[in-house]
């Protein structure tokens, strides 16, 4: 709230000085009143009808599963709400994996005040640049839609530094960063051959300093400095031309290994370093991981000359992270005991003299492993795989107040666990902290397979029902929402693959259309008299035999007499009503029981009797999964490669209703499955699926736009990384849903709003 008030006050001051505005002439763009009222609308987010410009404050949330496949399969709308169904467990803001969080509660700063970085990939480290900005490192390739590989500089104001660019020298994963003088040191490994990565670049430009080439033979995990020297830890056994296990010391002035720094480490990996002090105040370097020595293991400390101290916490498993607060050392990791047997689950505080667990902190612990610790002033931040800390529910990130170690209200709520290389956690000042991770959202809320988003804000509304399994189809008629999929219950009430929700409150209707067996409903549409439904393995509706497709009477929702009968084991995947015809696309081997008509055919809208349209003998060679009416033409898509003897039609065909023939040559085709086709009033036909090319042109990955007015394929590239299943057009914007996690070179969880020109 502090930033909102500051911004509001600034805007008011700019507009008015100390005098309130006279809003008497707000519709004349030449007047100061128009300018003043425009600022008011911007600051307050006013979108009401007006002659003044309206500002878009929508931060469209995405869908997330935590693990496994996730995506939006269907989109509908109701008034100023966007309805989505699919395969997901959470919805959250599509922030990307670097976020600015309020320290008081863990809430992400709104996009309109702090533009989301939308980093594509994973980010394991962040450090301050000393001037209000940050350096981030990980395994990513874009920030705010701009190509940046593995290292980027973020300026104050949540903006990317376009002038800082490091070389894209093979795929690399950056685990650690350190700023010293005019150099930024970066460590990690190359993902193509697992060789080590340790370089230094100009802190202002990103230019590589080729004079520093230590060439570690494998992973570099962390960097620390005492001001004169650079301490490097990792999994290496050779670095800078020397045989060194896991820990080495460089001179910052010469960039060379200091050979006299020799430790007793015999094996294992170093994961984290901390340059701190022992009980006498003498400087020591703490090193943790799964390290081994002849005497101590996993958590060690060394004097600046490399000699081992007597500090010995002796955890029973790997330590991932270490921090120091006065004379207390905090350890986080995979261990469950400390000091040879004292129970200490994943998080413990020990003294900096012997490493003995502090008696008052035996209850300190997490429910699962801790990946990262970071102390900022009097707060200990941690991330990991835990769902509680000190028995307080916290999903994968938390904060403890020091020195009393009480769990604070900071609760970012990630969608899943965070593992090594963990997180970079840096103060951004003014009650804000920067967090990095492998997760592409934060502040998630549970929404099982169904969510309703406010069109203005993009955030989910409350009180919507939970479905136990995925939704595949949505169709709204007035105040009823028809839902199909593979679910078997909704808010604990039995509904087998098909249900009706009553609007505006999205309550489950008492009307229950009973489908026998285990069908999977894939499509729902309607005309003025019937609601048409299709699915896989559909055989019986309300006790009546219906194979593949069925229809309900709109008047009373009884099963109608429309019965094309696609055959047992068939699949009705798409249904399109055109005048008195119903075109059925799917994967089936007969209509009306004929055993001849396959995959695509028009039937009578009353009886379901086949009409021999488009053909009586030429049928698609495989499934038809999508279709849309474009003027007097039907665009159909699926998995077919030919249509009978007519020739090659790779996954897309265009049937001309006027000429009653398929268009040849085929104006648009793909190299793989088409799952979605939708035509819109502007002439754009959106084509979605799992293809990589359209019309042989590369980079049309999963989504392309064909304009029916010009009969040409748009050169626009969506930069979407996975299957597109659905789309919708509303208020000048296209809503696109699918299994993707990236769109427009930005992190977007299965859902994106687009103008088709980004």
Coordinates of C-alpha atoms in Angstrom, one line a residue, residues 137-587:
X137 CA 21.7 -15.6 -12.7
X138 CA 20.3 -19.0 -13.6
X139 CA 19.3 -20.9 -16.7
X140 CA 17.1 -18.6 -18.6
X141 CA 16.9 -17.0 -22.0
X142 CA 14.5 -14.1 -21.8
X143 CA 13.6 -11.2 -19.4
X144 CA 10.5 -9.1 -20.0
X145 CA 10.4 -10.6 -23.5
X146 CA 14.0 -9.7 -24.4
X147 CA 16.6 -12.3 -25.0
X148 CA 19.1 -12.5 -22.1
X149 CA 21.0 -15.7 -21.5
X150 CA 21.6 -16.9 -17.9
X151 CA 22.8 -13.5 -16.5
X152 CA 20.9 -10.2 -16.6
X153 CA 21.0 -6.8 -14.9
X154 CA 17.8 -5.4 -13.4
X155 CA 17.7 -1.6 -13.0
X156 CA 15.8 0.3 -10.2
X157 CA 12.1 0.4 -11.1
X158 CA 11.9 -3.3 -12.0
X159 CA 13.2 -2.6 -15.5
X160 CA 15.7 -4.7 -17.6
X161 CA 19.1 -3.1 -18.4
X162 CA 19.2 -3.5 -22.2
X163 CA 22.9 -2.4 -22.3
X164 CA 24.2 -5.2 -20.2
X165 CA 24.6 -8.4 -22.2
X166 CA 26.8 -11.4 -21.5
X167 CA 28.0 -13.6 -24.3
X168 CA 25.7 -16.6 -25.1
X169 CA 28.6 -19.0 -25.0
X170 CA 26.8 -22.4 -25.0
X171 CA 24.0 -23.3 -22.7
X172 CA 25.0 -22.5 -19.1
X173 CA 23.4 -22.6 -15.7
X174 CA 24.6 -19.9 -13.3
X175 CA 24.5 -20.8 -9.6
X176 CA 26.4 -17.9 -8.1
X177 CA 27.3 -14.2 -8.7
X178 CA 29.7 -11.9 -6.9
X179 CA 30.4 -8.2 -7.5
X180 CA 34.0 -7.0 -6.9
X181 CA 35.1 -3.6 -8.2
X182 CA 34.2 -3.3 -11.9
X183 CA 33.8 -7.0 -12.3
X184 CA 30.9 -9.3 -11.9
X185 CA 32.0 -12.9 -11.2
X186 CA 29.7 -15.7 -12.3
X187 CA 29.9 -19.4 -11.5
X188 CA 27.9 -22.5 -12.5
X189 CA 28.3 -25.2 -15.2
X190 CA 27.7 -25.8 -18.9
X191 CA 24.6 -27.9 -19.4
X192 CA 25.8 -29.5 -22.6
X193 CA 28.8 -31.3 -21.1
X194 CA 28.7 -30.6 -17.3
X195 CA 32.0 -28.7 -17.4
X196 CA 32.5 -26.0 -14.9
X197 CA 31.7 -22.3 -15.5
X198 CA 33.6 -19.5 -13.8
X199 CA 34.1 -16.1 -15.6
X200 CA 34.1 -12.5 -14.8
X201 CA 32.5 -9.8 -16.9
X202 CA 32.4 -6.0 -17.0
X203 CA 29.7 -5.0 -14.5
X204 CA 28.3 -2.3 -16.8
X205 CA 28.4 -3.9 -20.2
X206 CA 28.6 -7.7 -19.6
X207 CA 31.7 -7.9 -21.8
X208 CA 33.8 -11.0 -21.0
X209 CA 37.3 -10.6 -19.4
X210 CA 39.3 -13.2 -21.2
X211 CA 42.3 -12.8 -19.0
X212 CA 40.4 -14.6 -16.2
X213 CA 40.1 -18.2 -17.3
X214 CA 40.2 -20.7 -14.3
X215 CA 38.4 -23.4 -16.3
X216 CA 37.0 -25.5 -13.4
X217 CA 36.4 -29.1 -14.5
X218 CA 32.9 -29.2 -13.1
X219 CA 30.3 -27.3 -11.1
X220 CA 31.0 -24.0 -9.3
X221 CA 28.3 -23.5 -6.6
X222 CA 29.2 -20.4 -4.6
X223 CA 31.5 -17.4 -4.4
X224 CA 32.6 -15.4 -1.4
X225 CA 35.1 -12.6 -0.8
X226 CA 37.1 -11.1 2.1
X227 CA 37.8 -8.0 0.1
X228 CA 41.2 -9.2 -1.2
X229 CA 40.5 -12.8 -2.1
X230 CA 37.8 -14.7 -3.9
X231 CA 36.7 -18.0 -2.4
X232 CA 35.2 -20.5 -4.8
X233 CA 33.3 -23.7 -3.9
X234 CA 31.7 -26.4 -5.9
X235 CA 32.1 -30.0 -7.2
X236 CA 35.4 -29.5 -9.0
X237 CA 38.7 -31.3 -8.5
X238 CA 40.8 -29.2 -10.8
X239 CA 40.6 -25.4 -11.2
X240 CA 43.0 -22.6 -12.3
X241 CA 45.6 -25.3 -13.2
X242 CA 45.7 -26.8 -9.7
X243 CA 44.3 -30.0 -8.2
X244 CA 41.8 -28.5 -5.7
X245 CA 38.9 -30.4 -4.1
X246 CA 35.7 -28.4 -3.7
X247 CA 37.2 -25.2 -2.3
X248 CA 39.8 -22.8 -3.6
X249 CA 41.1 -19.3 -3.0
X250 CA 41.9 -16.7 -5.8
X251 CA 43.6 -13.4 -5.6
X252 CA 41.2 -10.7 -6.8
X253 CA 44.1 -8.5 -8.0
X254 CA 45.9 -11.1 -10.1
X255 CA 43.0 -13.5 -10.9
X256 CA 45.2 -16.4 -10.0
X257 CA 44.9 -19.3 -7.6
X258 CA 46.6 -18.8 -4.2
X259 CA 48.2 -22.2 -3.9
X260 CA 49.1 -21.9 -0.3
X261 CA 45.4 -22.1 0.6
X262 CA 45.2 -25.9 1.0
X263 CA 42.3 -27.6 2.8
X264 CA 41.9 -31.2 4.1
X265 CA 38.7 -31.8 2.0
X266 CA 39.0 -35.2 0.4
X267 CA 35.7 -35.4 -1.5
X268 CA 32.1 -34.4 -2.0
X269 CA 30.6 -31.2 -3.1
X270 CA 30.6 -27.7 -1.6
X271 CA 27.2 -26.0 -2.0
X272 CA 27.4 -22.8 0.0
X273 CA 30.0 -20.5 1.6
X274 CA 29.8 -17.9 4.2
X275 CA 32.6 -15.5 5.2
X276 CA 32.1 -14.9 8.9
X277 CA 33.6 -15.0 12.3
X278 CA 34.2 -17.6 15.0
X279 CA 33.5 -17.2 18.7
X280 CA 36.7 -15.1 19.2
X281 CA 35.8 -12.8 16.4
X282 CA 38.5 -14.1 14.1
X283 CA 37.6 -14.4 10.4
X284 CA 36.7 -17.9 9.1
X285 CA 35.2 -19.3 5.9
X286 CA 32.3 -21.6 6.5
X287 CA 31.7 -24.3 3.8
X288 CA 28.7 -26.7 3.7
X289 CA 27.4 -29.4 1.3
X290 CA 28.2 -33.1 1.4
X291 CA 31.9 -32.5 2.0
X292 CA 34.2 -35.1 3.5
X293 CA 37.5 -34.8 5.4
X294 CA 39.4 -37.2 7.5
X295 CA 37.8 -35.6 10.6
X296 CA 34.6 -33.7 9.9
X297 CA 31.9 -33.8 7.3
X298 CA 29.2 -31.7 5.6
X299 CA 29.7 -28.5 7.6
X300 CA 33.2 -27.2 8.0
X301 CA 35.0 -23.9 8.7
X302 CA 38.5 -22.9 7.7
X303 CA 40.9 -20.1 8.7
X304 CA 42.0 -17.8 5.9
X305 CA 45.2 -19.9 5.4
X306 CA 43.1 -23.0 4.7
X307 CA 43.6 -24.8 8.1
X308 CA 40.5 -26.5 9.5
X309 CA 39.0 -25.2 12.7
X310 CA 37.4 -27.4 15.4
X311 CA 33.9 -26.2 14.6
X312 CA 31.9 -29.5 14.0
X313 CA 28.1 -29.5 13.8
X314 CA 28.2 -33.1 12.4
X315 CA 24.9 -33.2 10.5
X316 CA 23.8 -36.6 9.3
X317 CA 23.1 -35.5 5.7
X318 CA 23.8 -32.8 3.1
X319 CA 23.7 -29.1 4.1
X320 CA 22.5 -26.8 1.4
X321 CA 22.8 -23.3 2.9
X322 CA 24.5 -21.5 5.8
X323 CA 24.0 -18.0 7.4
X324 CA 25.4 -16.2 10.4
X325 CA 23.5 -14.0 12.9
X326 CA 25.9 -12.6 15.6
X327 CA 27.3 -15.8 17.2
X328 CA 24.6 -18.1 15.9
X329 CA 25.1 -20.1 12.7
X330 CA 22.0 -21.3 10.8
X331 CA 22.1 -24.4 8.7
X332 CA 19.5 -25.6 6.2
X333 CA 19.5 -28.8 4.2
X334 CA 18.5 -32.5 4.0
X335 CA 19.7 -33.5 7.5
X336 CA 17.5 -34.7 10.3
X337 CA 20.0 -34.8 13.2
X338 CA 22.9 -32.7 14.4
X339 CA 25.9 -33.3 16.8
X340 CA 25.7 -37.0 16.2
X341 CA 22.1 -37.6 17.1
X342 CA 20.2 -34.5 18.2
X343 CA 16.9 -34.3 16.3
X344 CA 17.1 -31.2 14.0
X345 CA 14.8 -31.5 11.0
X346 CA 16.2 -29.7 8.0
X347 CA 16.8 -26.4 9.9
X348 CA 18.9 -25.8 12.9
X349 CA 20.9 -23.0 14.8
X350 CA 24.3 -23.9 16.2
X351 CA 26.9 -21.8 18.0
X352 CA 30.0 -20.6 16.2
X353 CA 32.4 -22.0 18.6
X354 CA 32.0 -25.8 18.6
X355 CA 28.9 -26.2 16.3
X356 CA 26.7 -27.5 19.1
X357 CA 23.0 -27.0 18.6
X358 CA 21.6 -24.2 20.7
X359 CA 19.4 -25.7 23.5
X360 CA 16.5 -23.2 23.1
X361 CA 16.3 -24.0 19.4
X362 CA 15.8 -27.8 19.4
X363 CA 12.2 -27.1 18.2
X364 CA 13.5 -25.2 15.2
X365 CA 12.7 -27.2 12.1
X366 CA 10.9 -27.6 8.8
X367 CA 8.7 -30.4 7.4
X368 CA 10.9 -31.1 4.4
X369 CA 14.4 -30.1 3.2
X370 CA 15.5 -26.4 3.2
X371 CA 17.3 -25.2 0.0
X372 CA 18.3 -21.6 0.8
X373 CA 18.8 -19.4 3.9
X374 CA 19.3 -15.6 3.8
X375 CA 19.5 -13.2 6.6
X376 CA 18.5 -9.6 5.9
X377 CA 18.8 -7.4 9.0
X378 CA 16.8 -9.2 11.7
X379 CA 14.9 -11.7 9.4
X380 CA 15.9 -15.1 8.3
X381 CA 14.3 -16.0 4.9
X382 CA 14.2 -19.6 3.7
X383 CA 13.0 -21.6 0.8
X384 CA 12.8 -25.3 0.2
X385 CA 10.5 -28.3 -0.2
X386 CA 8.7 -27.7 3.1
X387 CA 5.0 -27.0 3.7
X388 CA 5.5 -25.9 7.3
X389 CA 8.1 -24.3 9.5
X390 CA 8.0 -24.7 13.2
X391 CA 4.6 -26.3 12.7
X392 CA 3.3 -23.1 11.0
X393 CA 1.9 -23.8 7.5
X394 CA 4.2 -22.2 4.9
X395 CA 4.4 -23.5 1.3
X396 CA 8.0 -23.5 0.2
X397 CA 9.0 -20.1 1.5
X398 CA 9.0 -18.5 4.9
X399 CA 10.6 -16.0 7.2
X400 CA 11.7 -16.1 10.9
X401 CA 12.1 -13.0 13.1
X402 CA 15.5 -12.9 14.8
X403 CA 16.6 -13.4 17.5
X404 CA 13.4 -15.0 18.8
X405 CA 13.0 -17.2 15.7
X406 CA 9.2 -16.8 15.5
X407 CA 7.6 -17.4 12.1
X408 CA 6.5 -14.0 10.6
X409 CA 3.4 -13.2 8.5
X410 CA 5.6 -13.4 5.3
X411 CA 3.9 -16.1 3.2
X412 CA 4.6 -16.0 -0.5
X413 CA 2.8 -19.4 -1.2
X414 CA 4.6 -21.0 -4.1
X415 CA 3.0 -23.7 -6.2
X416 CA 5.7 -26.3 -5.5
X417 CA 9.0 -27.0 -3.8
X418 CA 12.3 -25.2 -4.4
X419 CA 15.5 -27.3 -4.6
X420 CA 19.2 -26.5 -5.3
X421 CA 20.4 -24.1 -6.5
X422 CA 17.6 -22.7 -4.5
X423 CA 16.9 -19.0 -4.4
X424 CA 18.6 -15.6 -4.4
X425 CA 17.1 -13.4 -1.7
X426 CA 18.0 -9.7 -1.6
X427 CA 16.6 -6.7 0.1
X428 CA 15.0 -4.2 -2.4
X429 CA 14.5 -1.6 0.4
X430 CA 11.3 0.0 1.6
X431 CA 9.7 -3.2 2.9
X432 CA 10.4 -5.2 -0.3
X433 CA 12.6 -8.2 -0.9
X434 CA 13.6 -9.8 -4.3
X435 CA 13.2 -13.5 -4.5
X436 CA 14.4 -15.9 -7.3
X437 CA 13.5 -19.5 -7.7
X438 CA 12.7 -22.3 -10.2
X439 CA 8.9 -21.5 -9.9
X440 CA 7.2 -19.2 -12.4
X441 CA 4.5 -17.9 -10.1
X442 CA 3.9 -16.9 -6.5
X443 CA 0.9 -16.1 -4.2
X444 CA -1.0 -19.1 -5.7
X445 CA -4.5 -20.0 -4.7
X446 CA -6.1 -23.4 -5.0
X447 CA -8.5 -23.9 -8.0
X448 CA -9.0 -27.4 -9.0
X449 CA -9.5 -27.5 -12.8
X450 CA -11.9 -24.6 -12.8
X451 CA -11.5 -20.8 -12.2
X452 CA -13.2 -17.6 -13.0
X453 CA -11.0 -14.5 -13.5
X454 CA -12.1 -10.9 -13.2
X455 CA -11.7 -9.4 -16.6
X456 CA -10.5 -6.0 -15.2
X457 CA -7.9 -7.3 -12.8
X458 CA -7.1 -10.8 -14.2
X459 CA -7.3 -12.3 -10.7
X460 CA -9.6 -15.1 -9.6
X461 CA -12.9 -14.6 -7.9
X462 CA -13.8 -16.5 -4.8
X463 CA -16.5 -19.2 -4.3
X464 CA -16.1 -21.2 -7.5
X465 CA -16.5 -25.0 -7.3
X466 CA -13.7 -27.6 -7.3
X467 CA -13.6 -30.4 -9.8
X468 CA -11.8 -33.7 -9.0
X469 CA -10.4 -34.2 -12.6
X470 CA -9.8 -32.1 -15.7
X471 CA -12.3 -30.1 -17.7
X472 CA -12.2 -30.4 -21.5
X473 CA -15.2 -28.3 -22.6
X474 CA -17.1 -25.2 -21.5
X475 CA -20.2 -23.7 -23.2
X476 CA -22.4 -20.9 -21.8
X477 CA -26.1 -20.4 -22.7
X478 CA -27.6 -17.5 -20.8
X479 CA -27.3 -18.1 -17.0
X480 CA -26.2 -21.7 -17.5
X481 CA -22.7 -23.0 -17.9
X482 CA -22.3 -26.5 -19.4
X483 CA -19.1 -28.3 -18.4
X484 CA -17.6 -31.5 -19.8
X485 CA -14.4 -33.4 -19.1
X486 CA -13.1 -36.4 -17.2
X487 CA -14.3 -35.3 -13.7
X488 CA -16.5 -37.5 -11.5
X489 CA -17.4 -35.1 -8.7
X490 CA -17.9 -31.4 -8.1
X491 CA -17.6 -30.0 -4.5
X492 CA -18.1 -33.5 -3.3
X493 CA -21.3 -34.2 -5.4
X494 CA -21.3 -36.9 -8.0
X495 CA -21.3 -35.7 -11.6
X496 CA -20.0 -38.1 -14.2
X497 CA -18.1 -36.1 -16.9
X498 CA -20.9 -33.6 -17.6
X499 CA -22.4 -30.9 -15.4
X500 CA -24.4 -27.7 -15.4
X501 CA -23.5 -24.7 -13.2
X502 CA -26.0 -22.0 -12.5
X503 CA -24.8 -18.4 -12.9
X504 CA -24.0 -15.8 -11.6
X505 CA -22.8 -17.8 -8.5
X506 CA -21.4 -20.9 -10.3
X507 CA -23.5 -23.2 -8.1
X508 CA -23.9 -26.8 -9.2
X509 CA -27.3 -27.3 -10.8
X510 CA -29.5 -30.0 -9.3
X511 CA -30.1 -31.2 -12.9
X512 CA -27.9 -34.2 -13.4
X513 CA -27.4 -35.6 -16.9
X514 CA -26.3 -39.2 -16.1
X515 CA -23.6 -40.6 -18.4
X516 CA -22.8 -44.3 -17.9
X517 CA -19.3 -45.7 -17.9
X518 CA -16.1 -43.6 -18.2
X519 CA -16.5 -41.2 -21.1
X520 CA -14.4 -38.1 -21.6
X521 CA -16.5 -35.2 -22.9
X522 CA -14.5 -33.1 -25.4
X523 CA -16.9 -30.7 -27.0
X524 CA -20.2 -28.8 -26.3
X525 CA -22.1 -26.4 -28.6
X526 CA -25.7 -25.4 -29.2
X527 CA -28.2 -23.9 -31.6
X528 CA -31.6 -22.4 -30.8
X529 CA -33.2 -25.7 -29.9
X530 CA -30.5 -28.2 -28.8
X531 CA -27.3 -28.5 -26.9
X532 CA -24.9 -30.9 -28.7
X533 CA -22.2 -32.9 -26.8
X534 CA -19.4 -35.1 -28.0
X535 CA -16.8 -37.2 -26.3
X536 CA -14.7 -40.3 -26.2
X537 CA -16.1 -43.7 -25.1
X538 CA -19.6 -42.1 -24.7
X539 CA -22.3 -44.9 -24.9
X540 CA -25.3 -44.0 -22.7
X541 CA -27.1 -40.9 -21.6
X542 CA -29.9 -41.0 -19.0
X543 CA -30.4 -44.6 -19.8
X544 CA -30.5 -44.1 -23.6
X545 CA -27.9 -45.5 -26.0
X546 CA -25.8 -42.7 -27.5
X547 CA -22.5 -43.5 -29.1
X548 CA -19.9 -40.7 -29.4
X549 CA -22.4 -37.8 -29.4
X550 CA -25.8 -36.8 -28.0
X551 CA -28.1 -33.7 -27.8
X552 CA -30.3 -32.2 -25.1
X553 CA -33.5 -30.3 -25.8
X554 CA -32.8 -26.7 -24.7
X555 CA -36.4 -26.3 -23.4
X556 CA -36.2 -29.0 -20.6
X557 CA -32.7 -30.5 -20.9
X558 CA -34.1 -33.9 -21.8
X559 CA -32.2 -36.2 -24.1
X560 CA -33.4 -35.4 -27.7
X561 CA -34.0 -37.8 -30.5
X562 CA -30.9 -36.7 -32.4
X563 CA -28.8 -39.8 -32.6
X564 CA -26.0 -40.0 -35.3
X565 CA -24.6 -43.2 -33.5
X566 CA -20.9 -43.0 -34.2
X567 CA -20.4 -46.6 -33.0
X568 CA -19.1 -48.2 -29.8
X569 CA -15.6 -46.9 -28.8
X570 CA -16.0 -43.8 -31.0
X571 CA -15.0 -40.3 -30.2
X572 CA -17.0 -37.1 -31.1
X573 CA -14.3 -34.4 -30.9
X574 CA -15.9 -31.3 -32.6
X575 CA -19.4 -30.3 -33.5
X576 CA -20.4 -27.4 -35.8
X577 CA -24.0 -26.3 -36.6
X578 CA -24.5 -24.8 -40.0
X579 CA -28.2 -24.1 -40.9
X580 CA -29.9 -27.4 -40.8
X581 CA -26.7 -29.4 -40.8
X582 CA -24.5 -30.6 -37.9
X583 CA -20.9 -31.4 -38.9
X584 CA -19.3 -34.0 -36.6
X585 CA -15.6 -34.3 -36.4
X586 CA -13.9 -37.0 -34.5
X587 CA -12.3 -40.4 -34.6

